[in-house]
Every structure is written in C-alpha cells, then in structure tokens.
XYZ file of C-alpha atoms in Angstrom:
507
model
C 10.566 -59.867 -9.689
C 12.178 -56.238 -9.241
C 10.284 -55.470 -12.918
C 6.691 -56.543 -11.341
C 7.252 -54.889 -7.954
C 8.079 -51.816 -9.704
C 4.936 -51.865 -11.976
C 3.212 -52.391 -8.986
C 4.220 -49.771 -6.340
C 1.729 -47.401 -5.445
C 4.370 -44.689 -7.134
C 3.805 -46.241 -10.710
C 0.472 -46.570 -10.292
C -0.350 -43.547 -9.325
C 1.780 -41.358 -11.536
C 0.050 -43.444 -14.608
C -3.266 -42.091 -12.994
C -2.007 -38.820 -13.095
C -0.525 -39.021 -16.512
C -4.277 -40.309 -17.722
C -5.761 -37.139 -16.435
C -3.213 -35.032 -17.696
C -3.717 -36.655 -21.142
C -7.062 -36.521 -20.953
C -7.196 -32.873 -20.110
C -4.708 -32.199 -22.978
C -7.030 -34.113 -25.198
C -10.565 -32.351 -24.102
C -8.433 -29.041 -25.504
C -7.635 -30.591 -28.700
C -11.119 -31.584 -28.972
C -12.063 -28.137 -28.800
C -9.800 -26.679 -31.125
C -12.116 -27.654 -33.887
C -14.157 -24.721 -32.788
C -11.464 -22.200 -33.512
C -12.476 -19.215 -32.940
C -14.364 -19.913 -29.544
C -11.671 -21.794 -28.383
C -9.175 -19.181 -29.250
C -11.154 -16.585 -27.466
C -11.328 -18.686 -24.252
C -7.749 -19.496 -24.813
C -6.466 -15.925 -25.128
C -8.299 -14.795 -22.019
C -6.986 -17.371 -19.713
C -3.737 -17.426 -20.170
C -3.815 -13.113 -19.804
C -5.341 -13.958 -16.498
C -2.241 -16.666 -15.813
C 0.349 -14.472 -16.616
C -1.768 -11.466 -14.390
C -1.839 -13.758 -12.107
C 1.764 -15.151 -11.810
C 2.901 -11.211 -11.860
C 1.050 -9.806 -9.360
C 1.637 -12.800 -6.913
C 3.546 -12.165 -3.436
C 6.143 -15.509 -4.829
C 9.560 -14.601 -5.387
C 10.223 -13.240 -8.934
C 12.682 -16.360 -9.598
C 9.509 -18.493 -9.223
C 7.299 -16.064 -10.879
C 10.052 -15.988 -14.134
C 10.653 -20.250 -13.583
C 6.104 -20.130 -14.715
C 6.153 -17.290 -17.420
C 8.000 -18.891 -19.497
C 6.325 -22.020 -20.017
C 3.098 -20.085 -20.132
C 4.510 -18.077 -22.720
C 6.757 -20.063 -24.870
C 4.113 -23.365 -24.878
C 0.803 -22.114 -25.829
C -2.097 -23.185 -24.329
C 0.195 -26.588 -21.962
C 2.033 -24.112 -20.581
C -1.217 -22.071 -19.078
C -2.720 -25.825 -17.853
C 0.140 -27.047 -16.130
C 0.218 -24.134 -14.657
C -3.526 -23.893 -13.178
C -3.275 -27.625 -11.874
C 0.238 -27.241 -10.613
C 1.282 -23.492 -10.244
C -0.833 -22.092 -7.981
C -1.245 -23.194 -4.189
C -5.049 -23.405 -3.907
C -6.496 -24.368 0.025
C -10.091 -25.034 0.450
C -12.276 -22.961 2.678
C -13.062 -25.855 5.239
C -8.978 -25.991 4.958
C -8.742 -22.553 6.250
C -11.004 -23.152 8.999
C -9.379 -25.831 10.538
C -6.020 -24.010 10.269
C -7.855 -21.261 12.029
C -8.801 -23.295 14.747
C -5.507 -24.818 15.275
C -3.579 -21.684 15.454
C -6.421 -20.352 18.144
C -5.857 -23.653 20.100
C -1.891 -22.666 19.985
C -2.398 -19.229 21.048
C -4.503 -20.411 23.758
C -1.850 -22.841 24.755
C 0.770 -20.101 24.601
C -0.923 -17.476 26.927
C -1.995 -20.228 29.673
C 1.677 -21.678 29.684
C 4.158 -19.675 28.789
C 5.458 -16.582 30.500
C 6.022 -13.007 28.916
C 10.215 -13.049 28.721
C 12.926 -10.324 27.488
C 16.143 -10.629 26.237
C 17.389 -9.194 29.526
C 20.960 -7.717 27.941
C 18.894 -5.158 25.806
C 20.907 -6.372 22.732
C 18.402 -4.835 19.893
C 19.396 -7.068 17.244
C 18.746 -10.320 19.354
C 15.261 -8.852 20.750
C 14.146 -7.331 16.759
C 14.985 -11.453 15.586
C 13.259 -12.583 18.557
C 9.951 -10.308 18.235
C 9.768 -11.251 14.588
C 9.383 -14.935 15.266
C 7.260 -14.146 18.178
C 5.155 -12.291 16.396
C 5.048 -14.546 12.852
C 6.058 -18.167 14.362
C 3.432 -17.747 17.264
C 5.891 -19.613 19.715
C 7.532 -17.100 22.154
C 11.322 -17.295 23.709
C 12.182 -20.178 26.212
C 15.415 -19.619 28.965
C 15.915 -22.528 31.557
C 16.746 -24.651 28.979
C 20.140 -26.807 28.408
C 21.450 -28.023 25.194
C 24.187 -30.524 23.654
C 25.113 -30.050 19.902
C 24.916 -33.507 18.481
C 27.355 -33.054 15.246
C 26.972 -37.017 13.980
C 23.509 -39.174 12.751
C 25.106 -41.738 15.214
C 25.552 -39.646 18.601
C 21.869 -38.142 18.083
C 20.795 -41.561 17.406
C 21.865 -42.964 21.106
C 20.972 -39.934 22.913
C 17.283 -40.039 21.190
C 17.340 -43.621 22.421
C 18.394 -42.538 25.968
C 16.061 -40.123 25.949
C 13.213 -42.160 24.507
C 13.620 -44.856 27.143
C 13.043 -42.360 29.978
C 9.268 -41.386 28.606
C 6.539 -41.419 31.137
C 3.986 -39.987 29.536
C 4.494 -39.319 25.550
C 6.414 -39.794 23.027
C 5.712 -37.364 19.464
C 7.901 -38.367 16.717
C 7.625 -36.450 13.332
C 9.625 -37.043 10.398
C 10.079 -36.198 6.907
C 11.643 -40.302 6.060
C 11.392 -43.128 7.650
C 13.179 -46.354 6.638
C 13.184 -49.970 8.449
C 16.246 -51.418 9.736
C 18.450 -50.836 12.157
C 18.013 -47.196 13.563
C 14.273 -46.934 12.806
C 13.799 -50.918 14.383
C 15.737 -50.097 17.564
C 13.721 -46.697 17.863
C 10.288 -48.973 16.816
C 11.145 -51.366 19.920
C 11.180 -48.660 22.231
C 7.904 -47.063 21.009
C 6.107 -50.058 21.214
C 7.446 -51.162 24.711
C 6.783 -47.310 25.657
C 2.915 -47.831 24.337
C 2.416 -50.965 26.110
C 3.169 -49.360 29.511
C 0.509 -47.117 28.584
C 2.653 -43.772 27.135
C 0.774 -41.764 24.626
C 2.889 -42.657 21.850
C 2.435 -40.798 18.092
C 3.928 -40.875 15.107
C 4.097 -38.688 12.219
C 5.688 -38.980 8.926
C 5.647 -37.532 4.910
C 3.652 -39.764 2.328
C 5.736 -38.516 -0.451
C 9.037 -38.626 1.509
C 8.359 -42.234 2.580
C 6.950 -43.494 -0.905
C 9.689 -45.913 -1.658
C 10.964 -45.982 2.109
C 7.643 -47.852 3.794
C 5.330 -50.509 2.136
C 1.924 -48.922 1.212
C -0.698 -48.934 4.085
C 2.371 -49.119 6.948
C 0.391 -46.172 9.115
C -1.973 -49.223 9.563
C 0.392 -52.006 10.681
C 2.146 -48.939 13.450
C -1.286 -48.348 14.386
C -1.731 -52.022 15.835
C 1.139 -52.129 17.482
C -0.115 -49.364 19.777
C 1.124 -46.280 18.509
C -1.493 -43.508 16.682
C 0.080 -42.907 13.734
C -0.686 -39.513 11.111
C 0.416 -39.871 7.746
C 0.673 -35.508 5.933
C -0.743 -35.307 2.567
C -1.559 -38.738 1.524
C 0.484 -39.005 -2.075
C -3.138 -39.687 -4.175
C -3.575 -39.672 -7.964
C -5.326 -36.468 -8.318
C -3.670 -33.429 -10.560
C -2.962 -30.701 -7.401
C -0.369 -28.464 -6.777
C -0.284 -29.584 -2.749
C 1.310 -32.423 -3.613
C 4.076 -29.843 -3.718
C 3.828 -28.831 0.265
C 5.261 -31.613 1.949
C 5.889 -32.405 6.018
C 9.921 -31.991 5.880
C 10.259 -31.030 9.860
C 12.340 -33.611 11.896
C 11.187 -33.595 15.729
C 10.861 -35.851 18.791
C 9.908 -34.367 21.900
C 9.521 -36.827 25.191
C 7.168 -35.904 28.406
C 7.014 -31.868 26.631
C 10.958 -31.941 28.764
C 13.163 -33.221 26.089
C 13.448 -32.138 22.593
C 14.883 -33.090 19.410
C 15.576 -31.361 16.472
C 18.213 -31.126 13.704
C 18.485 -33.012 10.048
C 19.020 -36.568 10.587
C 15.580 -38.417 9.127
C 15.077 -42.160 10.480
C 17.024 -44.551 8.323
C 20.034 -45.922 8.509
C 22.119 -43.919 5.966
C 21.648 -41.012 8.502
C 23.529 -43.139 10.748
C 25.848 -44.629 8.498
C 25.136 -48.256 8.811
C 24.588 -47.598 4.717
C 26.652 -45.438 2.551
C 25.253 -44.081 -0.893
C 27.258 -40.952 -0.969
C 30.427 -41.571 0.977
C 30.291 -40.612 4.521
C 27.138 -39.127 5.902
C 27.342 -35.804 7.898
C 24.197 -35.337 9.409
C 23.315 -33.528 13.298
C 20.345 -33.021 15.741
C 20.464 -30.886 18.872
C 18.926 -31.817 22.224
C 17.364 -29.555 24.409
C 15.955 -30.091 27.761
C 14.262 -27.781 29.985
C 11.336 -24.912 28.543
C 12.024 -24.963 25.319
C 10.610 -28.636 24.844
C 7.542 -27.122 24.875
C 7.522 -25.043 22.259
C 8.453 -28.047 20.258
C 5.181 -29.712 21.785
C 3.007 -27.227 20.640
C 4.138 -27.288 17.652
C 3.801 -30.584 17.113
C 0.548 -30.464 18.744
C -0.905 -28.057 16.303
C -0.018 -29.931 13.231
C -1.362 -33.284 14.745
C -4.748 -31.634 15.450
C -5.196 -29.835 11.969
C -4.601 -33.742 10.382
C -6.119 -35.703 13.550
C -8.511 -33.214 15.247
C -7.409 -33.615 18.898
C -10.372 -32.892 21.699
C -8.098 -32.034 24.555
C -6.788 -28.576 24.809
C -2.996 -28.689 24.272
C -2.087 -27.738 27.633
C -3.384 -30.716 28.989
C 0.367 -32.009 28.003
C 1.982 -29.161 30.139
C 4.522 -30.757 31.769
C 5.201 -27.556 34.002
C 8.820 -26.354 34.544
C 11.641 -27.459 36.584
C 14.781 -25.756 36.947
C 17.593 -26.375 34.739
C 21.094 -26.156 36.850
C 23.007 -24.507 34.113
C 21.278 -23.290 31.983
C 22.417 -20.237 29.728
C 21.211 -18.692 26.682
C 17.746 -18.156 24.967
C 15.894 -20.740 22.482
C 13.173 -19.881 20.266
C 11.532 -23.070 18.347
C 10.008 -21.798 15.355
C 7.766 -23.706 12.278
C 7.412 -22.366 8.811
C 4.468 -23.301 6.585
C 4.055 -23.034 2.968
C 0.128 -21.428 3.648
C 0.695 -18.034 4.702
C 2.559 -16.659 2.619
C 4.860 -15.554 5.252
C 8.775 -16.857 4.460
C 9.673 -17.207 8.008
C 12.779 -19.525 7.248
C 14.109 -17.287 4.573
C 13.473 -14.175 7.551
C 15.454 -16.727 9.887
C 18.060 -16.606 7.490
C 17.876 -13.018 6.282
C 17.939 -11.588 9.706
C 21.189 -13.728 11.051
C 23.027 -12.789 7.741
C 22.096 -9.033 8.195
C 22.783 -9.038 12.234
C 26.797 -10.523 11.613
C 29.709 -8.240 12.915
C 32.274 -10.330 12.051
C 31.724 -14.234 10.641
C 29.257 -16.537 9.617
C 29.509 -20.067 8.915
C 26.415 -21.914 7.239
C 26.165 -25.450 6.388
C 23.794 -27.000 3.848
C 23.622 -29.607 1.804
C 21.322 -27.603 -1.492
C 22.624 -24.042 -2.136
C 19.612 -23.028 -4.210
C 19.015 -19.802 -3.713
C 16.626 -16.466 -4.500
C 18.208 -13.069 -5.205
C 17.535 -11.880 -1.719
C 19.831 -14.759 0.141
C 22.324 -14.219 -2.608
C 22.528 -10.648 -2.309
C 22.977 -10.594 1.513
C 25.500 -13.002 1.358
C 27.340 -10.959 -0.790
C 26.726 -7.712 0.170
C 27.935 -9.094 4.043
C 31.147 -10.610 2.520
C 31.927 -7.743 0.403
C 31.442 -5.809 3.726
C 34.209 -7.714 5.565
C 32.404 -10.443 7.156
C 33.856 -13.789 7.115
C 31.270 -15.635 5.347
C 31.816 -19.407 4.962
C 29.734 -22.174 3.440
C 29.799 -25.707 3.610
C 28.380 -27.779 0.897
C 28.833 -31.720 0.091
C 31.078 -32.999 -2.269
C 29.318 -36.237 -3.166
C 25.994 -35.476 -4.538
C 22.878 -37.111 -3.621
C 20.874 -35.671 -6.326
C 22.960 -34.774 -9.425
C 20.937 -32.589 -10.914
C 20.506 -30.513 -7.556
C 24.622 -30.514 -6.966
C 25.080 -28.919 -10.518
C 22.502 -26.093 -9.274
C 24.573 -25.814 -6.243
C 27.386 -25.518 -8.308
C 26.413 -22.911 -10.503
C 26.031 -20.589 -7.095
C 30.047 -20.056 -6.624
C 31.316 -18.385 -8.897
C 29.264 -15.290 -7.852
C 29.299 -15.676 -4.290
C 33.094 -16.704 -4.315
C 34.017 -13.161 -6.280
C 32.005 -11.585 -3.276
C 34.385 -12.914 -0.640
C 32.745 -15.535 0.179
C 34.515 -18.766 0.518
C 33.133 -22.239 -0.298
C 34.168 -25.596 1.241
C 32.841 -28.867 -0.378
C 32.854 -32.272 2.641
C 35.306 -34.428 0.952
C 34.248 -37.769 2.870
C 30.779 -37.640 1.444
C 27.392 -36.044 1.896
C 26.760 -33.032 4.355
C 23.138 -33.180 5.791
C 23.198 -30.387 8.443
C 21.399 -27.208 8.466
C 22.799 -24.692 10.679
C 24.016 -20.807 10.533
C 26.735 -19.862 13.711
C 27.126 -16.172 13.739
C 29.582 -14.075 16.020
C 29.501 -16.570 19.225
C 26.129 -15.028 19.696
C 23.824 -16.598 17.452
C 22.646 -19.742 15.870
C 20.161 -21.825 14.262
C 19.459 -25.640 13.806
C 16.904 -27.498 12.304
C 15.506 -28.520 9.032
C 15.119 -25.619 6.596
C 17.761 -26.275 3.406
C 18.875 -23.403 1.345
C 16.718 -24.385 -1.316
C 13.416 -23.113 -2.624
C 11.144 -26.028 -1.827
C 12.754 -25.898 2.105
C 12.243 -21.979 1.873
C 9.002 -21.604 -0.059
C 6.762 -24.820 -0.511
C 7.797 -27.261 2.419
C 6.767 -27.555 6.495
C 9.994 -26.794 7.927
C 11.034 -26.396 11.857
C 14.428 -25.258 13.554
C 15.402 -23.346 16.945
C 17.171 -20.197 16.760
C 19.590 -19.378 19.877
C 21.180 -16.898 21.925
C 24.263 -17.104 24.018
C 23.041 -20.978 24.378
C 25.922 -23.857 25.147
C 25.009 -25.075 22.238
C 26.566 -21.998 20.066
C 30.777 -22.751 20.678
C 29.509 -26.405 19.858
C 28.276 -25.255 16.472
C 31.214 -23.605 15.823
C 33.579 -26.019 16.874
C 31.968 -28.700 14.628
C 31.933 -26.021 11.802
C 35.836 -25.728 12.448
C 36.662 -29.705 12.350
C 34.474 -30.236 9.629
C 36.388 -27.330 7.887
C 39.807 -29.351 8.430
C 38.285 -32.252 5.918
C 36.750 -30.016 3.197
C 38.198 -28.942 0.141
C 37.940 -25.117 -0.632
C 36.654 -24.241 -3.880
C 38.762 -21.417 -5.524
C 37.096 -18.932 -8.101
C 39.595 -20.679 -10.752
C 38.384 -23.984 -9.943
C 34.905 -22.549 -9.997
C 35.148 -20.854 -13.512
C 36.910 -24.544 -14.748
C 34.075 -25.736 -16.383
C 33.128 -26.687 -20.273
C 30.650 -25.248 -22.373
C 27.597 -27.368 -21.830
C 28.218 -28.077 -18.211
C 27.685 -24.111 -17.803
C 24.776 -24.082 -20.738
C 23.002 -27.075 -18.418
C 23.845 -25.456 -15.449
C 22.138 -22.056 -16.870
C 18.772 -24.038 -17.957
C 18.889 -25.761 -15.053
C 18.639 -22.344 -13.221
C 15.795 -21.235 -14.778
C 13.288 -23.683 -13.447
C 15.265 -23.995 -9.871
C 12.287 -23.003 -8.139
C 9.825 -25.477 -9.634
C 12.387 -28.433 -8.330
C-alpha cells in the first residue's frame, strides 16, 4: 500500500512529467546532432550567450560560479539546464499585476500610516530604518507592544488566544502546513471564526506542503468557509519559478495582532513529534500599529494571486493606544523579483551597525562572501559575535554545508554553538540591547536569494532583552565548537564538504 501511494502522489507523477520533457528535450538535441555543423554553430553561440549571460548578471558570484561550471564542463546539458532552470524569467502580464499591487500598497501606506522619526537621532537606527522604508515599502510603526515567544508551544497558545478574539479577520500564511494536533485545534477555530461571519483566509506553499496536505486540500478548506490561496501551484512544466517559493510565516487578527517568527503549522514545531530531537522553534507577537504593516503585506500578496476589489484600507482597523509601549517595529517582506536582497541588507546592516555583540540564531549557515566577510571582519574587530546552529540535522546534506562554514569563521573570532537537545528553528539577530530582528529569512541562499521571506526589525522594543535572554539560556544547553574540533575531520568528509560548496547556491 505505501509502494502504490507513493507511485501515485502528485510528487511522482509530476517529477516523471518533468523528467519526460527533460528527456525529450535532451533527445530533440541528439536528433540534431546529425547535422553537425549547423548544430554546432547554434550550439557554440548559445552557450557564449549563457555564460555572457550568467557573468554579467546582478546574482551573487557564488551563484554565478555554482552555473559556469556545468555550462562549461557538460557541453551542450549544461547550457539547457541552465535556460529552463537558471534564469528567473516573469512574464509581462506578471509584471503588471505586481505593478498594480505595489501601487495598491503605496496607496494603502500614504492614507494610513503616519510620517514617523526615530526621535533619539541615532543615525545608524534611522540609515536601517530609511533603507527598508525606502526598499520594503512598509514604513516604521511605535505604539506597538511585543512578547518574545522563545518555544513552538507558547506561540502556539497565544496564536490560539489571539485567534479566538477575531472580530473581523483572520489572514494566516504559511510556508507548511500539516494536520493533527496544532494545525486541527487552529482549523476549529477558523472555521467557528468563519461561521460567525469573520473574513477568514488562508495561505500556504504548494511545494512546501507537497507531502504535508492531500492533493486538492485548498478545495476541501474552501467549503468549510475559509478562502483559501495556494503560491505557485507545484505543476509539471520545466521552469525555474518553481524555485521562488512562499516561505513567510504570518497571522495577523482584526489588522491589531500580529504574528511572526519560524514555527510553520505542524506538530513537530510544537513538539507533539520529534524527528530531530527537541525542536527549538519561536514567533513574536505584536499588538498595536505594527499589525498593520503585517496586513498590508499580506494583503498585497493575496491580491497579486487572488485579485482583491477592495482597496486595502478598507481593513484599517485604526489605532488605539498601547499603555506601554516602547521601541520601534518595522515589518518588512523580501521577494525573489526585484532583484533587491533586502534580507541579506537586513542582515548586512545589523552586522555592520554592532558596537559590541551579536548573537544570531539559524538553523542553515549557508552563506555568500559578503555575510561571511562581515562576520569576520566584525569579530576580528572585537565584537562578540556568536552563532547558534542545531546539532541534529534535519537535512544532512545541508548540516555538512553548515559545517564546512566554521572553521573560517571560528579563526575570525567568532564562536559557534551547536543546540544539543535537537533542532534549532529560529531566525533572529540581537545586537547591542538596541537592535533585533525576527522572522523567517534563514542564512541560506534560497531564504536570501530565491524565496518570499518576511521578519520585523526592532528598536529599543520589549521584545529585544527577551531575545537576548533566550539567546543566553539556549547558550547554557549548546555545545561550543572549538577550531580543533572543527579542523577534526577525514579526508572525504572535507572533499564532500568542498563539492558540496560549490553548488550551495543551486540547493
């Protein structure tokens, strides 16, 4: 029975699709081979223009080098695989409806959201701030409160909380979603919300759900009540979008209360299951202005896969005072179509702004020259620079390329702690008790490069001493690597490790 429900998912089915047209590509140039010359010609000429192309690109050069070789070293494959595959092509009508998304959003922006300084002149705060103003489109939010939520479990019950209290909408977006117990008990709610007549929606990954929801599942949410968008429908076709994928994590209730962080919604997030040892996952809440930057962005992405007649601020929900409330917030979104590396920037920008520590988890440590180099340079500078990574891998060949990122950045100064228990899910930077970010953007190139990613960057919020307080317990069950027990390693595992390398950024 498992042998004929695995020749029957949609995933075999479609991948034999795609191997058909792949072979039958590979075939139409053999065919044509028997006209030598001609075909030669043609041959020559294209892949000149590939390997024009692939240098004069805006992509990092790790991704650039990762597609020259196979273009080079495997004549004529190499230069195919690389048209269907290599190069992120978007249709004009595609365009058009981005356009008129983003206009919608600015729209939204100017009608709702006031003009606001970082009133403490700090220049390295405001510079941060103005870039994702000017690049993110969402602006700076104050009257806002936060709670860090370190565990999968504690963000679970406080989304629930939260969720039960809807009046108006719910917007749920998520890279996986898995039935059983967190993503029934969250269902229930939904559907209950629905039926009182809340504008419930729900948005999840094709390609991250493939072997998480039965085929056609959008369908079966959709009768219960709740309009349901499915990004990127997985479909046999040979395209290099299948590569740009929805990984943002987000539920936002009434535009008030927002959700963010890197727990997806299935139970190993939460622990009921364990893979890969104990789960270390986190979300942060925020309630107050910021919420509605989350909207928006939420909004936006709905429309451009669901065009959506109302203008967005139809779902203002106005603002109410926040007792308490300290700090700045800035949501932000990064997308894979402009060419703009806004979650690297994120990154780049905190690293580059540190006087004296900062403390970054992440579960994939696969990184460009650019992250590597500031990380260096800032530990080599005296900054106390501190990663945590997992210590139980969830993807083997992805912990090994983790791996391989030590030794350098350990002889740097930097120092490396693996999470003995298990698996470490969170994505956050903590620098200086001034700064932080949460959200969904891994160190890796498809997070950095190739995926829809979201996150918050803060200010002097609450939520900062909570980041580094978790940072600091988590710290007390880690293991430190040392640059002897990074250098400990045979022969092959460092000859894998070094192929492995090569193509990181096509992983």
């Amino acid at each position: 029975m498992k042998l004929l429900k695995l020749l029957t998912h949609r995933v075999t089915l479609v991948v034999l699709l795609l191997l058909l047209q792949l072979a039958l590509l590979f075939g139409s140039i053999l065919f044509l081979q028997d006209d030598f010359v001609y075909f030669y010609v043609v041959y020559i000429i294209v892949s000149v223009a590939a390997v024009l192309h692939i240098i004069n690109d805006r992509s990092q050069p790790a991704y650039k080098i990762a597609w020259l070789i196979p273009v080079t070293l495997l004549p004529i494959f190499g230069t195919v695989i690389y048209i269907v595959f290599g190069r992120l092509r978007v249709s004009k009508k595609f365009k058009q409806r981005m356009e008129l998304v983003f206009q919608k959003e600015k729209e939204a922006v100017k009608e709702t959201i006031p003009y606001l300084e970082i009133e403490d002149g700090n220049l390295d705060a405001i510079f941060q701030s103005n870039y994702l103003t000017n690049k993110g489109g969402i602006p700076i939010f104050k009257n806002t409160t936060s709670e860090y939520l370190p565990f999968g479990e504690q963000a679970f019950a406080s989304m629930k909380e939260e969720l039960e209290k809807a009046e108006k909408y719910i917007f749920m977006e998520y890279f996986i979603i898995e039935e059983g117990k967190m993503w029934d008990e969250i269902l229930e709610i939904m559907v209950r919300k629905a039926q009182e007549g809340v504008d419930v929606r729900l948005m999840y990954d094709d390609f991250g759900c493939l072997f998480t929801l039965p085929e056609g599942y959008h369908k079966k949410v959709e009768k219960m009540g709740i309009k349901c968008s499915v990004f990127n429908p997985f479909v046999p076709v040979l395209s290099s979008i299948f590569n740009n994928r929805d990984h943002r994590k987000m539920a936002i209730i009434d535009g008030k209360v927002a959700f963010t962080g890197g727990i997806n919604l299935a139970d190993e997030y939460i622990n009921e299951i364990q893979r890969f040892g104990h789960w270390k996952d986190n979300a942060i809440k925020m309630e107050g202005d910021a919420a509605w930057g989350f909207t928006l962005m939420f909004l936006s992405l709905w429309d451009f896969q669901r065009p959506e007649e109302r203008p967005y601020t139809d779902y203002f929900p106005g603002y109410t005072e926040q007792k308490n409330a300290v700090g700045y917030y800035q949501p932000y979104t990064d997308l894979p179509f402009d060419n703009e590396m806004l979650g690297e920037n994120v990154y780049l920008s905190l690293i580059a702004r540190a006087k004296k520590y900062i403390y970054i988890t992440t579960p994939y440590l696969i990184i460009d020259n650019l992250l590597m180099e500031a990380l260096c340079t800032a530990a080599k500078g005296g900054i106390d620079v501190r990663l945590q990574t997992p210590h139980i891998a969830d993807k083997a060949y992805v912990h090994a390329l983790t791996k391989s990122n030590y030794e350098q950045l350990i002889e740097a100064g930097v120092r490396v702690f693996e999470y003995s228990p298990g698996f470490i899910h969170s994505k956050t930077f903590v620098v200086d008790d001034l700064y932080g970010t949460v959200g969904t953007v891994n160190m890796d190139y498809r997070s950095l490069f190739l995926h829809v990613e979201c996150g918050v960057w803060m200010y002097k919020t609450e939520a900062i001493p909570q980041l580094l307080n978790d940072f600091v317990e988590t710290e007390k069950l880690c293991e430190e690597i040392t640059l002897e027990k990074a250098r400990d390693i045979r022969w092959f595992t460092h000859l894998g490790r070094a192929i492995l390398n090569v193509f990181a950024p096509l992983m």
